[in-house]
Amino acid sequence: MKRMAMAAMALVASAGMAMADPVLGTWKTEVDDGSYAHVEMQKCGANICGTIARTFKDGGEYKSPNIGKMLVRNMAPQGDGQYEGKVWRPSNDKIYIGKIDLQGNSLKLRGCVAGGLICAKQTWTRVQ
C-alpha cells in the first residue's frame, strides 16, 4: 500500500512538471533606454507575472531600483503560446495592454495603447 501511494505521488509530481507553462523561466529583454533586464516569469494564480530579477548596462550588471518590480502583469494564457494582460514600462512608469506570443525560446512582447491599435514591441530570449 505504501509503495502504491509513493508511486501515485511520483506520477502526480511528474505530471505537474510536464504541464508546467512553457513561458515560465528567466528571459532577457531587449535594450530599452540603454539597459536591459532578466525577467523571471512565474505563475501568479492562474496567470503569468514577470518580475525584474537582474539589470544590465553597457558596463555590466548594476543594481537598478526596478529590481523586484513586476514588469509583466497577470498575463492570461489564451492558448497556442499566446497571453494577454498588462505590461509596465519602467522608463516612463506607464502600464500598457500587454500581449505575449511565445515561440520556443523567443518571446514576443507587445505593450499597446488605444485599444491595441498602437503597440511597441520587444523580442525576449530565454536565459533559463
XYZ file of C-alpha atoms in Angstrom:
128
model
C 0.000 0.000 0.000
C 2.824 2.374 0.883
C 4.534 1.699 -2.474
C 1.311 2.460 -4.359
C 0.936 5.760 -2.507
C 4.549 6.703 -3.291
C 4.103 5.731 -6.951
C 0.925 7.811 -7.154
C 2.702 10.840 -5.653
C 5.598 10.453 -8.109
C 3.128 10.249 -11.000
C 1.321 13.409 -9.855
C 4.647 15.262 -9.417
C 5.902 14.264 -12.860
C 2.578 15.223 -14.456
C 2.846 18.653 -12.800
C 6.321 19.136 -14.256
C 5.186 18.062 -17.703
C 2.276 20.503 -17.535
C 4.445 23.488 -16.496
C 3.701 26.524 -18.615
C 6.422 26.931 -21.290
C 6.677 30.694 -20.667
C 7.951 30.118 -17.111
C 11.627 30.823 -16.519
C 14.095 33.673 -16.994
C 14.033 35.900 -20.084
C 16.417 38.590 -21.345
C 14.703 41.769 -22.538
C 15.860 43.943 -25.423
C 17.798 47.096 -24.592
C 15.405 49.930 -23.671
C 16.790 53.365 -22.794
C 20.321 51.997 -22.505
C 19.707 48.998 -20.273
C 18.162 45.551 -20.284
C 16.929 43.088 -17.687
C 16.465 39.458 -16.844
C 12.789 38.904 -16.064
C 11.664 35.905 -14.021
C 8.311 34.670 -15.364
C 6.273 32.847 -12.709
C 2.734 31.751 -12.003
C 0.543 34.316 -10.233
C -2.667 32.473 -9.591
C -3.937 31.112 -12.912
C -1.952 33.745 -14.832
C 1.707 34.613 -15.503
C 3.649 37.513 -13.990
C 7.215 38.619 -14.661
C 9.471 40.308 -12.114
C 12.751 42.070 -12.854
C 15.460 39.845 -11.356
C 18.688 41.446 -12.684
C 19.570 44.598 -14.635
C 22.426 45.384 -17.020
C 24.004 48.363 -18.846
C 26.994 48.625 -21.179
C 29.347 48.293 -18.206
C 27.691 45.091 -16.973
C 25.262 44.282 -14.204
C 24.053 47.083 -11.962
C 21.554 47.448 -9.117
C 18.572 49.233 -10.649
C 15.818 50.460 -8.328
C 13.474 48.412 -10.563
C 14.820 45.043 -9.379
C 11.969 43.132 -7.783
C 9.269 45.139 -9.549
C 6.619 43.434 -11.659
C 7.047 44.147 -15.371
C 4.610 41.568 -16.811
C 1.274 41.572 -15.009
C -1.481 38.974 -14.957
C -0.907 37.529 -18.421
C -3.747 35.088 -19.000
C -2.991 32.109 -21.270
C -5.047 32.256 -24.483
C -3.730 29.018 -25.999
C -1.115 28.355 -28.691
C 1.600 30.292 -26.789
C -0.431 33.494 -26.607
C -1.093 35.521 -23.446
C -2.955 38.741 -22.675
C -2.604 41.039 -19.679
C -0.647 44.177 -18.768
C 2.952 45.369 -19.141
C 4.747 48.073 -17.124
C 7.449 50.143 -18.840
C 9.916 51.369 -16.200
C 11.372 54.220 -18.292
C 8.069 56.156 -18.312
C 6.279 54.408 -15.396
C 3.235 53.571 -17.531
C 1.167 50.397 -17.745
C 0.026 49.164 -21.157
C -2.219 46.474 -22.577
C 0.172 43.541 -22.898
C 0.351 40.603 -25.254
C 2.835 37.764 -25.494
C 3.454 35.401 -28.385
C 5.736 32.549 -27.298
C 7.599 30.513 -29.917
C 10.205 28.179 -28.444
C 12.965 30.258 -26.830
C 11.666 33.515 -28.308
C 9.052 35.617 -26.562
C 7.484 38.496 -28.493
C 6.061 41.060 -26.075
C 3.820 43.959 -27.088
C 2.695 46.895 -24.998
C -0.254 48.689 -26.581
C -2.467 51.765 -26.172
C -5.638 52.911 -27.924
C -7.270 49.517 -27.538
C -4.305 47.762 -29.129
C -4.010 49.986 -32.217
C -0.585 51.421 -31.320
C 1.997 48.987 -29.952
C 5.679 48.925 -29.026
C 7.321 45.520 -29.407
C 10.270 43.632 -27.987
C 11.606 40.149 -28.587
C 12.996 38.480 -25.486
C 15.269 35.444 -25.426
C 15.249 32.637 -22.887
C 18.074 32.672 -20.342
C 16.834 29.624 -18.373
